[in-house]
């Protein structure tokens, strides 16, 4: 078939990486990759990463407690979120995986048994939705899509609309927003085109119309890529989710049964994001756009029309019976302020519909709002939702301009004679109902607008008095009085409704002050706090028939089936997270605050905010892949509800099955049907063994004890690593379900969240060509260079950056270092052990020991970027200084120290670059076994005197070199200088007998911080900055701090005593 250039480029898999770095000479890279492949095969053949708990033969069941077992046989169990199998892994996946990798490697060096498993997530809509699209593509275009005729496609056409930018209105709710920029480019309209762009051969694509084929195709590719990465994964424990694996299926069904038994799963009606096309809730992982978007609940007021504006009356003539009641329906988040309504706004250019709500009632709203209401029992019954918008037709459509001047009755308003419909240009048709009630006493936007309307009434075509109704006080606030909006508008010098930035700030201030500190001064709840009165006013309005509840998504949501989602109010099975089970929520919150390691304050704060906000979560659906809900099999367990405690399944997966799909039995030859709920209870320490249990399951006592041993040894999970975007859903659910189903000693020990991974300082994007799969990165740079560049990318929750230039430079660095290690090991000129060590030898040895201890501390803290600095960059820098110093003295290096350097370098870099390390370990140092089994090196504590001398010498040497360079540059520019680089040189070094007086106050500052046992950089540096001499003072303070941290006596440092004799 003919293909246009734009489409052709988009369909080329290589196009996704077109903007990335191009390599030319790859000889050194190819040499390193050849080494990597050799050691990967060695590791896989020896099954070195297969981890097993102490057997029941080694330690009899019940002879010691699980905690005593773990203390006697230390272990590490780490995981990252199992990848979804609708494609191959990209560099972002490997960034998260690398954190588990480095920690697993370091834990092995600490002598721990290490378990790093990985399964494959297939539950939910994405795979099924794509398979269904392919089925349609095959039907339309043929098995190999030969019937497809190329279409002209606008680069902008069909792209999802961006999430609406808006001021957050409901301050009582926590929201997590994950922005996904939509890049311009060629739109791939059909699923088969997307598959071609993924690199799937055309003749293979039709097979993906079977959803189960995805489960067979992508997991082996994922395993291939991680093996090529050198991942320390125990692949015996892998599995796919859904009922495609019958063993995992029984695990999920047990989980759901027990949660229901505990009343953690309930049935009831609630608001949820919903896809009309799919006919079911659309949860986070079911969406192509809008992850994290939740229902926003409003109070929908009913403002009864008393008198139509002339233009509207003309349009509506004969459209419905004269006895019909028509209501404008604004949606508000502040029902408690409705006493102060002075008018109601519409967008003059917005199109509104009048929709029949009952036999004699009609609502004026936008079609978008009506479509949402259709799923909330307003225009359709809850058991007969529409599937297409054509089923909801308005009686008539008209613009906002046509209804301006209409008189309506505003419930609760002090203006009993009615208020007018007035124009407001900033009314959005994509937010709320498109009808906005005005309370200028408490809303800065409303006050600015009515003021402008009154000033320019003739321009707007209204009567001035319509915009000049009395503004009455509703809420008393301590900061802004009882007319917060006028106060803030005047204080912030807001001159018109177009001052949007200031109005947004004023709105936020008014709402927070009113809600948290305000007191009602009118109405039935006069004297009560606004926070207390708000729900009472809402209930009163609804009971009187003057309002109803309404909800809509608080952002744009598109399902995997390309359907724009709404909010539906429907009966469903849900997990009772949040305020409806406060004891459960508080249990999790207390654990996060006081016991669980989060590795950063940002992660802890994210959990705390989310736990305060998160509410009930729909846990079942009717469309997609998954396990059936045990008590109502027409439903499937949704993807974020079957993936909360699967880490516990890793502990026994290899005992149950020997393949990904559970088609082959595992080490214990147990069948899926034997895994009754009571067996899972026993495995997970929820009950004890009994004859009845053994009889009902048909599993032997020794086998069931073996499964329990694996769980109670490996659990709790030591570290869960995921992207920060999973805190609002998966990671919080993960904590909730662990606390519900397991005893406290098995709750997760730590959760580490990382940011997203940028590529070369830009967001990864296929459309811009700035994209790398894991396979791309490894093929391009090799495993170790990729791993080192990932470690160098960053460690915090802020976004990290994979620099291809760094990966490319690492190839040269590691190749050169390998060559040097090989050559120097065979150098006969090295001094031998019979030669006594000189000062340079001692300084080098001491610096190596210092860096080994530093690297250990950084690995322990999971600070891999600085661990890399100590373990590679600084370590090679120490060697370089030693080598250059001895070369200047015409003296060879000491063989013992060279050998120690090579050995230590291989060991301390091995968690990050294991292939290079194992090559050096086995083929240069000729060690009999792999470096993967080596322990962290034990070296002596650094000598403070040598450390200080080393720093002093390097600093002085650098100063001399800089001074010489300055003179050379000066001479090259023709400036006068007595320095002649051609002449013999003589150097005089002067030492001071006293220190500058300005330094004393900084010594006192560091002394004070040290006395408080806090030399933390941020607070100490801030204090230095406040003292006004930061440029020269900060390096001085850091020098003092380093001396103390490297072992010098603090009082000697404060007394200005050097740890060595300067003039020796």
PDB file of N, CA, C and O in Angstrom, residues 831-839 841-842 891 894:
ATOM      1  N   UNK A 831      56.964  -1.454  42.553  1.00  0.00           N
ATOM      2  CA  UNK A 831      57.661  -1.801  43.800  1.00  0.00           C
ATOM      3  C   UNK A 831      56.958  -2.972  44.459  1.00  0.00           C
ATOM      4  O   UNK A 831      55.748  -3.115  44.364  1.00  0.00           O
ATOM      5  N   UNK A 832      57.689  -3.783  45.159  1.00  0.00           N
ATOM      6  CA  UNK A 832      57.136  -4.995  45.763  1.00  0.00           C
ATOM      7  C   UNK A 832      56.950  -4.835  47.251  1.00  0.00           C
ATOM      8  O   UNK A 832      57.330  -3.818  47.848  1.00  0.00           O
ATOM      9  N   UNK A 833      56.392  -5.890  47.858  1.00  0.00           N
ATOM     10  CA  UNK A 833      56.086  -5.856  49.289  1.00  0.00           C
ATOM     11  C   UNK A 833      57.328  -5.707  50.150  1.00  0.00           C
ATOM     12  O   UNK A 833      57.249  -5.328  51.312  1.00  0.00           O
ATOM     13  N   UNK A 834      58.503  -6.046  49.579  1.00  0.00           N
ATOM     14  CA  UNK A 834      59.735  -5.914  50.365  1.00  0.00           C
ATOM     15  C   UNK A 834      60.155  -4.458  50.512  1.00  0.00           C
ATOM     16  O   UNK A 834      61.020  -4.125  51.332  1.00  0.00           O
ATOM     17  N   UNK A 835      59.560  -3.605  49.694  1.00  0.00           N
ATOM     18  CA  UNK A 835      59.883  -2.179  49.756  1.00  0.00           C
ATOM     19  C   UNK A 835      58.985  -1.498  50.780  1.00  0.00           C
ATOM     20  O   UNK A 835      57.764  -1.669  50.762  1.00  0.00           O
ATOM     21  N   UNK A 836      59.562  -0.725  51.642  1.00  0.00           N
ATOM     22  CA  UNK A 836      58.756  -0.026  52.651  1.00  0.00           C
ATOM     23  C   UNK A 836      57.901   1.038  51.982  1.00  0.00           C
ATOM     24  O   UNK A 836      58.273   1.608  50.951  1.00  0.00           O
ATOM     25  N   UNK A 837      56.746   1.328  52.573  1.00  0.00           N
ATOM     26  CA  UNK A 837      55.822   2.311  52.018  1.00  0.00           C
ATOM     27  C   UNK A 837      56.265   3.722  52.384  1.00  0.00           C
ATOM     28  O   UNK A 837      56.709   3.973  53.508  1.00  0.00           O
ATOM     29  N   UNK A 838      56.124   4.623  51.422  1.00  0.00           N
ATOM     30  CA  UNK A 838      56.452   6.023  51.678  1.00  0.00           C
ATOM     31  C   UNK A 838      55.185   6.822  51.981  1.00  0.00           C
ATOM     32  O   UNK A 838      54.088   6.257  52.076  1.00  0.00           O
ATOM     33  N   UNK A 839      55.329   8.133  52.118  1.00  0.00           N
ATOM     34  CA  UNK A 839      54.189   8.981  52.461  1.00  0.00           C
ATOM     35  C   UNK A 839      53.093   8.883  51.404  1.00  0.00           C
ATOM     36  O   UNK A 839      51.910   8.785  51.738  1.00  0.00           O
ATOM     37  N   UNK A 841      52.387   6.437  49.432  1.00  0.00           N
ATOM     38  CA  UNK A 841      51.711   5.143  49.589  1.00  0.00           C
ATOM     39  C   UNK A 841      50.687   5.208  50.713  1.00  0.00           C
ATOM     40  O   UNK A 841      49.543   4.759  50.573  1.00  0.00           O
ATOM     41  N   UNK A 842      51.087   5.760  51.817  1.00  0.00           N
ATOM     42  CA  UNK A 842      50.197   5.823  52.984  1.00  0.00           C
ATOM     43  C   UNK A 842      48.994   6.716  52.729  1.00  0.00           C
ATOM     44  O   UNK A 842      47.867   6.398  53.129  1.00  0.00           O
ATOM     45  N   UNK A 891      59.236   7.585  40.610  1.00  0.00           N
ATOM     46  CA  UNK A 891      59.133   6.413  41.482  1.00  0.00           C
ATOM     47  C   UNK A 891      57.940   5.567  41.040  1.00  0.00           C
ATOM     48  O   UNK A 891      56.858   6.099  40.797  1.00  0.00           O
ATOM     49  N   UNK A 894      53.430   1.107  44.229  1.00  0.00           N
ATOM     50  CA  UNK A 894      53.645  -0.094  45.032  1.00  0.00           C
ATOM     51  C   UNK A 894      52.664  -1.182  44.584  1.00  0.00           C
ATOM     52  O   UNK A 894      51.461  -0.951  44.487  1.00  0.00           O
TER      53      UNK A 894
END
